[in-house]
PDB file of C-alpha atoms in Angstrom:
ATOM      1  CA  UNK A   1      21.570  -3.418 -11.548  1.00 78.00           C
ATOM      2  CA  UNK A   2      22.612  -3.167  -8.186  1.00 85.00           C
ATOM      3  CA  UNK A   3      23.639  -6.473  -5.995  1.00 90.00           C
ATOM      4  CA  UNK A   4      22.075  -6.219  -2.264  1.00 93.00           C
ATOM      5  CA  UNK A   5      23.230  -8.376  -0.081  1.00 94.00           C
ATOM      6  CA  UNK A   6      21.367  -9.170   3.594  1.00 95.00           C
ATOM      7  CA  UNK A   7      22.742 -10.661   6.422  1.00 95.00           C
ATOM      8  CA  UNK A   8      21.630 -12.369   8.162  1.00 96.00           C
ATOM      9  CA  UNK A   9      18.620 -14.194   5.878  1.00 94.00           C
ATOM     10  CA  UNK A  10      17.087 -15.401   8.815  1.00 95.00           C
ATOM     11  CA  UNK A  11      16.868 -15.418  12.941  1.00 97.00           C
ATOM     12  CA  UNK A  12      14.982 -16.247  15.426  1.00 97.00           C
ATOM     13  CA  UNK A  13      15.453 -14.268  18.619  1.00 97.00           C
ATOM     14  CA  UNK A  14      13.942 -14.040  21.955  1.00 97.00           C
ATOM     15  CA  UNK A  15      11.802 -11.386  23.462  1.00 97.00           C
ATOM     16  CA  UNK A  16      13.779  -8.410  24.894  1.00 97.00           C
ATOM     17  CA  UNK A  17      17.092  -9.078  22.754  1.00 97.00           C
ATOM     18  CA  UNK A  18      17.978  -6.920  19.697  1.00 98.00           C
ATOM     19  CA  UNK A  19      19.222  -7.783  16.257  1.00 98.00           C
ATOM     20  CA  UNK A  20      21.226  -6.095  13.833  1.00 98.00           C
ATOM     21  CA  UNK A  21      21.103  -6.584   9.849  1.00 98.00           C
ATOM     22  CA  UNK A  22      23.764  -6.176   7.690  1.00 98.00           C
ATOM     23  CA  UNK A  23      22.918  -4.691   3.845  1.00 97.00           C
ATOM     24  CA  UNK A  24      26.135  -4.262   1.895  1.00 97.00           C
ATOM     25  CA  UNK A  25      25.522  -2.599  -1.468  1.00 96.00           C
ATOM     26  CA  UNK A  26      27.720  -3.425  -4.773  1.00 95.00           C
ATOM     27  CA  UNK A  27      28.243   0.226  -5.715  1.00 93.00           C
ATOM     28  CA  UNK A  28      27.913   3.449  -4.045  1.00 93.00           C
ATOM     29  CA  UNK A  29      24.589   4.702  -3.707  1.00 91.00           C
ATOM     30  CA  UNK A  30      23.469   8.256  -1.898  1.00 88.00           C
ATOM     31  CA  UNK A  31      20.403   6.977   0.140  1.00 89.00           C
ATOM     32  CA  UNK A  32      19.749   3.401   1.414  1.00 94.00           C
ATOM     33  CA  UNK A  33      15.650   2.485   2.425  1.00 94.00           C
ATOM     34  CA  UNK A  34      14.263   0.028   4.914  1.00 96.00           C
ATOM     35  CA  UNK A  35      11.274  -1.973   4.842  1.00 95.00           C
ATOM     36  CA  UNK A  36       9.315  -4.128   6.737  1.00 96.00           C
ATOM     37  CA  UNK A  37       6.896  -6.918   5.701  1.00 92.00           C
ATOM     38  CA  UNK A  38       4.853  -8.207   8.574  1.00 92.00           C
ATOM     39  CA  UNK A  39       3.112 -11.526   7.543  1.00 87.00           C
ATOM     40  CA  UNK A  40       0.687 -11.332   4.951  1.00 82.00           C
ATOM     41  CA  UNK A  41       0.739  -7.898   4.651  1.00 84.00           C
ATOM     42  CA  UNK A  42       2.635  -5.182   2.399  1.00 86.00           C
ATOM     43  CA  UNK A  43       5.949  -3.839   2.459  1.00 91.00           C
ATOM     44  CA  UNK A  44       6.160  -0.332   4.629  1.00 93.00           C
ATOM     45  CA  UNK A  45       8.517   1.948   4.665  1.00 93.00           C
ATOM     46  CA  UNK A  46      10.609   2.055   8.101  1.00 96.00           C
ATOM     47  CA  UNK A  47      13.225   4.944   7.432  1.00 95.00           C
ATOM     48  CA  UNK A  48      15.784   6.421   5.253  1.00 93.00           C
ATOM     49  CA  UNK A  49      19.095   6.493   5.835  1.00 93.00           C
ATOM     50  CA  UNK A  50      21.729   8.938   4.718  1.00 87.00           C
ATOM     51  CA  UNK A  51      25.168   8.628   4.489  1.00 85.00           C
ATOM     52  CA  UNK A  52      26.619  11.144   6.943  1.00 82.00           C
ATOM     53  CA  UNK A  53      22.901  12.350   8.433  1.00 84.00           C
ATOM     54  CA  UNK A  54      20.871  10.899  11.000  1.00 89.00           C
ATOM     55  CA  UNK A  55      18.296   8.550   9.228  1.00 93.00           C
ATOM     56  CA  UNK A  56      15.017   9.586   8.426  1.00 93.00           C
ATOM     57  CA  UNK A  57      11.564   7.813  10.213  1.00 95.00           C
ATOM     58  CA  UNK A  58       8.424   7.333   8.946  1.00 93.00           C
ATOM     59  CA  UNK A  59       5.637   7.587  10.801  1.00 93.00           C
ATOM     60  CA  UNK A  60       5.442   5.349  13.132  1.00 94.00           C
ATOM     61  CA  UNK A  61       8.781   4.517  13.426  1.00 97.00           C
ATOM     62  CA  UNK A  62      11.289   5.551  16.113  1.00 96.00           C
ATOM     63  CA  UNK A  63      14.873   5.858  16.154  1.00 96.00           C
ATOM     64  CA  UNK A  64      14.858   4.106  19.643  1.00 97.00           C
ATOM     65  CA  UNK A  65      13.320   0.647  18.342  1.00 97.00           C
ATOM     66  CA  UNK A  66      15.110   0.877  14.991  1.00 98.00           C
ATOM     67  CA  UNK A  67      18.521   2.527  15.282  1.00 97.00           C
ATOM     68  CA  UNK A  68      19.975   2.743  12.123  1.00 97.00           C
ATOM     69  CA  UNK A  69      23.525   3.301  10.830  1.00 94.00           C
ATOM     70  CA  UNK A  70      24.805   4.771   7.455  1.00 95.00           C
ATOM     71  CA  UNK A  71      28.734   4.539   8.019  1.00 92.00           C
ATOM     72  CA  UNK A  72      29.212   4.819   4.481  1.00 92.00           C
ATOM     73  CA  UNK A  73      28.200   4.837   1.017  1.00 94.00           C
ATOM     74  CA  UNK A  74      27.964   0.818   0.396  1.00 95.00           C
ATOM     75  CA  UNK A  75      26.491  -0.286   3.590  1.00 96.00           C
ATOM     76  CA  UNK A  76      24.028   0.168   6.744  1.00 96.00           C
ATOM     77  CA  UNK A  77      22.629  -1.377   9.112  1.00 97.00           C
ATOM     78  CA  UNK A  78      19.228  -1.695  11.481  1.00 98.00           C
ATOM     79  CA  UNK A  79      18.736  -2.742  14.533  1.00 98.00           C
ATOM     80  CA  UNK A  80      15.127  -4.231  15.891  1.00 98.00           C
ATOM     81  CA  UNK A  81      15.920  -3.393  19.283  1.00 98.00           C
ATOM     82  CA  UNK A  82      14.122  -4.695  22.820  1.00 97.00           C
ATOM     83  CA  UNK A  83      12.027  -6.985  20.191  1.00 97.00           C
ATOM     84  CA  UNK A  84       8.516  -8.537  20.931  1.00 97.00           C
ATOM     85  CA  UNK A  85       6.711 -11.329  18.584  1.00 96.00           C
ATOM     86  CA  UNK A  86       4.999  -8.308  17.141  1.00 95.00           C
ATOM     87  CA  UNK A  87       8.269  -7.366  15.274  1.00 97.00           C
ATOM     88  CA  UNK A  88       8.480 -11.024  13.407  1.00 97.00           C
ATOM     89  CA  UNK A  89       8.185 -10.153   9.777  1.00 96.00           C
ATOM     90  CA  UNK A  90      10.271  -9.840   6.943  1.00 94.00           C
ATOM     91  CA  UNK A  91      13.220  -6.861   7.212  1.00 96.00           C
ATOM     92  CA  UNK A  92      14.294  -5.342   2.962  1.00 95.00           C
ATOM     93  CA  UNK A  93      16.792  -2.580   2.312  1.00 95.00           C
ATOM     94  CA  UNK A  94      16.711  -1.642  -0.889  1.00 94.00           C
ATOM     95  CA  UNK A  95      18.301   0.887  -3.245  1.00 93.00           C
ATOM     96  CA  UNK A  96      17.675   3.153  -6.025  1.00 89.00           C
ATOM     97  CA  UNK A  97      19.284   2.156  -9.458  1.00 87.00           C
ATOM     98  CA  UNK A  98      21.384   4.959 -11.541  1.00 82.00           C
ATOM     99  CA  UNK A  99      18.522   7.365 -12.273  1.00 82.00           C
ATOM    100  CA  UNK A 100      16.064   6.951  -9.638  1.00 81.00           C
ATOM    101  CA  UNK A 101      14.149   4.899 -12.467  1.00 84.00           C
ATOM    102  CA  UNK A 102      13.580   1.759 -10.456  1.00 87.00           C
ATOM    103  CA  UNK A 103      14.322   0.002  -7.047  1.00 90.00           C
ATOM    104  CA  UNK A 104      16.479  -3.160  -5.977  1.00 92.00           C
ATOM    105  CA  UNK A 105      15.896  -5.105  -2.990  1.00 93.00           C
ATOM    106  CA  UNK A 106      18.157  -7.269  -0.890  1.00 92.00           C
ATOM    107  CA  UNK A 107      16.784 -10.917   0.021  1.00 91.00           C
ATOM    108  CA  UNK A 108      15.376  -9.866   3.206  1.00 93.00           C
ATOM    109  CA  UNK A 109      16.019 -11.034   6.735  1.00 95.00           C
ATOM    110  CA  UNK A 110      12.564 -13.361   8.243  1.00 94.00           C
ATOM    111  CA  UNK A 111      13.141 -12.549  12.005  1.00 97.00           C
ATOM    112  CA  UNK A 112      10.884 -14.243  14.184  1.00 97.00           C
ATOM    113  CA  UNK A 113      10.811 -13.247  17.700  1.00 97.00           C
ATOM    114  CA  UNK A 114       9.945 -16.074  20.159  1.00 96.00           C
TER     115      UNK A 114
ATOM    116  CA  UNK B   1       0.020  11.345  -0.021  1.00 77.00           C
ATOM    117  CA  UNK B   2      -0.097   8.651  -2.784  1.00 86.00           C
ATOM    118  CA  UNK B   3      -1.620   5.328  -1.895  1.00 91.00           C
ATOM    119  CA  UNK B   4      -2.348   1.622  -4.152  1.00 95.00           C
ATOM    120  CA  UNK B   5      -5.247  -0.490  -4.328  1.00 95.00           C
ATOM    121  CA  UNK B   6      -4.602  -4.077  -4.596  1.00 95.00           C
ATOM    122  CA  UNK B   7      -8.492  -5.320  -5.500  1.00 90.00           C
ATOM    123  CA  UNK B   8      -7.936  -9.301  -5.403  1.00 94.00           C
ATOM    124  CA  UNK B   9      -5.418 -10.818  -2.616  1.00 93.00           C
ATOM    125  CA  UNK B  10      -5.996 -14.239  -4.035  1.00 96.00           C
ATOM    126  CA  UNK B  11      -6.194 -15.077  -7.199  1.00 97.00           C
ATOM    127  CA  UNK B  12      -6.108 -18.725  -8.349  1.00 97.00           C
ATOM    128  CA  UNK B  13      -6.275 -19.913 -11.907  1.00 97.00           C
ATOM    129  CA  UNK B  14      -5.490 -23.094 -13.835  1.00 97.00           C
ATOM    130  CA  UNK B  15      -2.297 -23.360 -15.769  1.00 97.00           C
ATOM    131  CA  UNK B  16      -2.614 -21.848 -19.594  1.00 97.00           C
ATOM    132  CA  UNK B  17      -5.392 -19.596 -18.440  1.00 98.00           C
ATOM    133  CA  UNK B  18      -4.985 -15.846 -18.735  1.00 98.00           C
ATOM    134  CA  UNK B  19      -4.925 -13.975 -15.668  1.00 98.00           C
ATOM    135  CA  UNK B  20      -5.508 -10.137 -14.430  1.00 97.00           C
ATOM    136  CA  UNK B  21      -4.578  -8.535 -11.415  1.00 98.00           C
ATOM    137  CA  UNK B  22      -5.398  -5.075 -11.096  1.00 97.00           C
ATOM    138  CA  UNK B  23      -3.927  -1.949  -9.511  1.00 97.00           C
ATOM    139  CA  UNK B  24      -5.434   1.088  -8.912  1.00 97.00           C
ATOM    140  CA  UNK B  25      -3.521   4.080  -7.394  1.00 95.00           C
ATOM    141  CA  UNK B  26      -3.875   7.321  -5.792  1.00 93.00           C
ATOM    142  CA  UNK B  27      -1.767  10.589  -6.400  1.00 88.00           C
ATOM    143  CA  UNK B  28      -1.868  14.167  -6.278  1.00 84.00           C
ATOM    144  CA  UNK B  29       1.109  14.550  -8.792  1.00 84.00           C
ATOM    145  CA  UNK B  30       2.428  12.232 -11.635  1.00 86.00           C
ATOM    146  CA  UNK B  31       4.255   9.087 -10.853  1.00 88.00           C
ATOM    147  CA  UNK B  32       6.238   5.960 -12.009  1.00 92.00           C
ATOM    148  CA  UNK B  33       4.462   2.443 -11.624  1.00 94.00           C
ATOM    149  CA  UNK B  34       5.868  -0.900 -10.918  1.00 95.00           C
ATOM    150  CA  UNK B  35       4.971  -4.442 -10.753  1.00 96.00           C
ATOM    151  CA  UNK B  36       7.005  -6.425  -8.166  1.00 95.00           C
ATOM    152  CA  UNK B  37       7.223 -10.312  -7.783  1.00 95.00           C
ATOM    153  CA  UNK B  38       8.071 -12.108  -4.977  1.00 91.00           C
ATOM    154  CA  UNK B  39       8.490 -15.865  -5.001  1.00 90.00           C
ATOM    155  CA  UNK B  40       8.345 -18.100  -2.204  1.00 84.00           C
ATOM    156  CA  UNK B  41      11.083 -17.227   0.698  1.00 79.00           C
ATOM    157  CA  UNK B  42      12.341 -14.585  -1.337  1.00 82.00           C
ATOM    158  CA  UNK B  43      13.064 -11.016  -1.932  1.00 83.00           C
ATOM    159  CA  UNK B  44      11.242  -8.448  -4.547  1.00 89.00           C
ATOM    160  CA  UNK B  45      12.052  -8.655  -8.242  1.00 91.00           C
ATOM    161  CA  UNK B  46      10.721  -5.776 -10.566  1.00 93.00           C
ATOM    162  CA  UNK B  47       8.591  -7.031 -13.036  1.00 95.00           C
ATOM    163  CA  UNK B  48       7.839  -4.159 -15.295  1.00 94.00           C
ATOM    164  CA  UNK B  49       7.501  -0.662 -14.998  1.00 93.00           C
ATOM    165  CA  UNK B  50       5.890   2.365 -16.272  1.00 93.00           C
ATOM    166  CA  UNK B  51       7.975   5.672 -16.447  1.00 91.00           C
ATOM    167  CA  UNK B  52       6.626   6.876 -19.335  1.00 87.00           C
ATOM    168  CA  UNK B  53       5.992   6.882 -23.083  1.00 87.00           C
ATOM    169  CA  UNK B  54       4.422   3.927 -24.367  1.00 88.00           C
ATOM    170  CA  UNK B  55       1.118   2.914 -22.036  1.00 89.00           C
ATOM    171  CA  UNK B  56       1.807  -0.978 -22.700  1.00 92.00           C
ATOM    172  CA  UNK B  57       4.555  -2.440 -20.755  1.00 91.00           C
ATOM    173  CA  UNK B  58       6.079  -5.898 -21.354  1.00 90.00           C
ATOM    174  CA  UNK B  59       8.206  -8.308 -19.315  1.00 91.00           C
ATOM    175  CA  UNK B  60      10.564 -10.971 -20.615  1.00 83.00           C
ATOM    176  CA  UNK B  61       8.397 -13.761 -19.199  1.00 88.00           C
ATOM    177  CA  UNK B  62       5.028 -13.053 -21.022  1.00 94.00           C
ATOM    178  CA  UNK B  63       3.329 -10.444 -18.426  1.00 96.00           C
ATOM    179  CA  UNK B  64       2.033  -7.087 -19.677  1.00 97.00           C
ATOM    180  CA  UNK B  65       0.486  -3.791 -17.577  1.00 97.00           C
ATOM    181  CA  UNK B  66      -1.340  -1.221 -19.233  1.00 95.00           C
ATOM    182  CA  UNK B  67      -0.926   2.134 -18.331  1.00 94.00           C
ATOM    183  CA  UNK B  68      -4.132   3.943 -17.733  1.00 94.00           C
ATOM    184  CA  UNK B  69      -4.477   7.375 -16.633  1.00 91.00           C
ATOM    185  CA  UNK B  70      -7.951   8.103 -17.002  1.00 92.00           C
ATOM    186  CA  UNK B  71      -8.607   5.281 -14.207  1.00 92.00           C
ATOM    187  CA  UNK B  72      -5.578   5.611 -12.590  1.00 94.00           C
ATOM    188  CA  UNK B  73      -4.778   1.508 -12.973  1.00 96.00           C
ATOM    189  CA  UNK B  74      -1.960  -0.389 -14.045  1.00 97.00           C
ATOM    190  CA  UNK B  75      -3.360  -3.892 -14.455  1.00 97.00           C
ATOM    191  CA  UNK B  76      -1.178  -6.778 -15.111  1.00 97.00           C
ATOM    192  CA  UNK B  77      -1.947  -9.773 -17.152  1.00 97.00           C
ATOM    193  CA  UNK B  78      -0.181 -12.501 -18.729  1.00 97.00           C
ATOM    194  CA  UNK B  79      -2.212 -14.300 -21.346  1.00 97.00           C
ATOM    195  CA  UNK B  80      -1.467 -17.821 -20.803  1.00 97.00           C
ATOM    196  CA  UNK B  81       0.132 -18.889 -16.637  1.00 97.00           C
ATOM    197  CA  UNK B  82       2.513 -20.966 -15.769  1.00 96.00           C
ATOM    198  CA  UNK B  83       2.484 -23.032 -12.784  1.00 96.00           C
ATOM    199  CA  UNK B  84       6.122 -21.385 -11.899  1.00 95.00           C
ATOM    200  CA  UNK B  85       3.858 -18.193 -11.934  1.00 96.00           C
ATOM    201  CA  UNK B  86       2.623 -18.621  -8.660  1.00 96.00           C
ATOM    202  CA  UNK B  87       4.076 -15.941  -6.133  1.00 96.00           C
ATOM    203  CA  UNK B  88       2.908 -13.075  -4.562  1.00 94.00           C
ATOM    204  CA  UNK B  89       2.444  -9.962  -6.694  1.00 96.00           C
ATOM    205  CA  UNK B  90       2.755  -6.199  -5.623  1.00 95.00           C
ATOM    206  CA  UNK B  91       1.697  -3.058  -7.541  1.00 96.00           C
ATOM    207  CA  UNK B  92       3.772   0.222  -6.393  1.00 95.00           C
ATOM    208  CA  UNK B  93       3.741   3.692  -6.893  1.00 93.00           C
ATOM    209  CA  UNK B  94       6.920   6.396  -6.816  1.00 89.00           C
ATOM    210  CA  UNK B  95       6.879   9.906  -7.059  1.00 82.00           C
ATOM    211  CA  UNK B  96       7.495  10.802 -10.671  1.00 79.00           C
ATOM    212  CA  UNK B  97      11.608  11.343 -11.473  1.00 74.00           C
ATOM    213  CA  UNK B  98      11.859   9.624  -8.334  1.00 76.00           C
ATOM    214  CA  UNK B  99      11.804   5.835  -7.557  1.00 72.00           C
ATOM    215  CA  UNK B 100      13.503   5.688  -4.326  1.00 75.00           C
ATOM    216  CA  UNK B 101      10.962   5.650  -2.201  1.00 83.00           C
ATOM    217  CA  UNK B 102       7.960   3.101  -2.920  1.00 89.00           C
ATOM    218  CA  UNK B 103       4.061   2.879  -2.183  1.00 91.00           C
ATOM    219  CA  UNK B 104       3.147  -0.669  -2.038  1.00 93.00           C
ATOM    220  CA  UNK B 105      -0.364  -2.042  -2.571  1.00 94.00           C
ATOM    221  CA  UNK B 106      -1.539  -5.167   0.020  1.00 92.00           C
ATOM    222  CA  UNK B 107      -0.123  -8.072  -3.128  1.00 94.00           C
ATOM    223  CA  UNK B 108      -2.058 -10.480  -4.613  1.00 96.00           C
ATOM    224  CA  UNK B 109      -1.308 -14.235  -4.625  1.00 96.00           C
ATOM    225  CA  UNK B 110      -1.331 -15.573  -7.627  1.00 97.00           C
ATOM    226  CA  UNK B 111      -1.674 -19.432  -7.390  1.00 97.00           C
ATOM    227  CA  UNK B 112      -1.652 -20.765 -10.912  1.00 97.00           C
ATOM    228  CA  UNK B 113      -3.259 -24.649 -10.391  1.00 96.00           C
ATOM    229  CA  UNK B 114      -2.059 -28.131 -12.546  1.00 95.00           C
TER     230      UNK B 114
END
């Protein structure tokens, strides 16, 4: 299995500032995945990003609110950028194990925005 | 578009009481299943999953999903809960071959009571 770690596990920012998350990956892996968990709710799927590539959205998601950086095969990181209390929820990266059989997930980062 | 069905988001039940919380999903092509548990403050652990073969899937802690097409549900139960049980639970759907990218139902909260 692969060991995900997040940084930081928690933050609480004001309105209007940006914050960047840290997920460092154990091994190299060919495509890194966000997630966001508002409160309550689900996980969704913010974006994909590629080692090399810009990162890929889903929809609903923009590159300018959630820049994202692949610099190389064990790590990434995403910005929440110009943040509002809407954006306080739970941040995951996760990663797909050796054969695309399962998923791992990092600890998650609880940002709430203030 | 494949999408997961969550029926319960609560479920409480007394401690050595079996339990069920259903899944149902939504595909146009086959897929993978999981079960995902996530405890207080932390991230996602898989549970159990269903790639293919046997329809019955067990976990090392007692729980059990049953893989059935015809419905298109993956149920969970565990015969007898623990009170160290209680966490949220989410049902999620990949693209068969494929478990990088997951569909995640709303969770259900399992609260097992003394």
């Amino acid at each position: 299995s692969a060991v995900i770690s997040q940084k930081p596990s928690r933050d609480i920012c004001q309105r209007g500032t940006s914050l960047t998350i840290q997920c460092q990956v154990d091994s190299q892996v060919t495509m890194m995945f966000w997630y966001r968990q508002q409160p309550g709710q689900s996980l969704t799927l913010i974006a994909t990003a590629n080692q090399g590539s810009e990162a890929t959205y889903e929809s609903g998601f923009v590159i300018d609110k959630f820049p994202i950086s692949r610099p190389n095969l064990t790590f990434s990181t995403l910005t929440v950028s110009n943040m509002s209390p809407e954006d306080s929820s739970i941040y995951l990266c996760s990663v797909p194990s050796t054969g695309n059989t399962e998923a791992f997930f990092g600890q998650g980062t609880r940002l709430t925005v203030v | 578009a494949q999408s997961v069905t969550q029926l319960d988001s609560q479920v409480p039940v007394f401690e050595e009481a079996p339990v069920e919380l259903r899944c149902n999903y939504s595909s146009s092509v086959s897929v993978y299943l999981f079960w995902y548990v996530q405890y207080p403050n932390q991230g996602l652990q898989l549970l159990l999953k269903y790639l293919s073969g046997s329809t019955l899937v067990e976990s090392i802690n007692g729980f059990e999903a049953e893989f059935n097409k015809s419905q298109t549900s993956f149920h969970l139960r565990k015969p007898s809960v623990h009170i160290s049980d209680t966490a949220e639970y989410f049902c999620a759907v990949s693209d068969y071959g494929s478990a990088r990218q997951l569909t995640f139902g709303s969770g259900t909260q399992l609260t097992v009571l003394p």
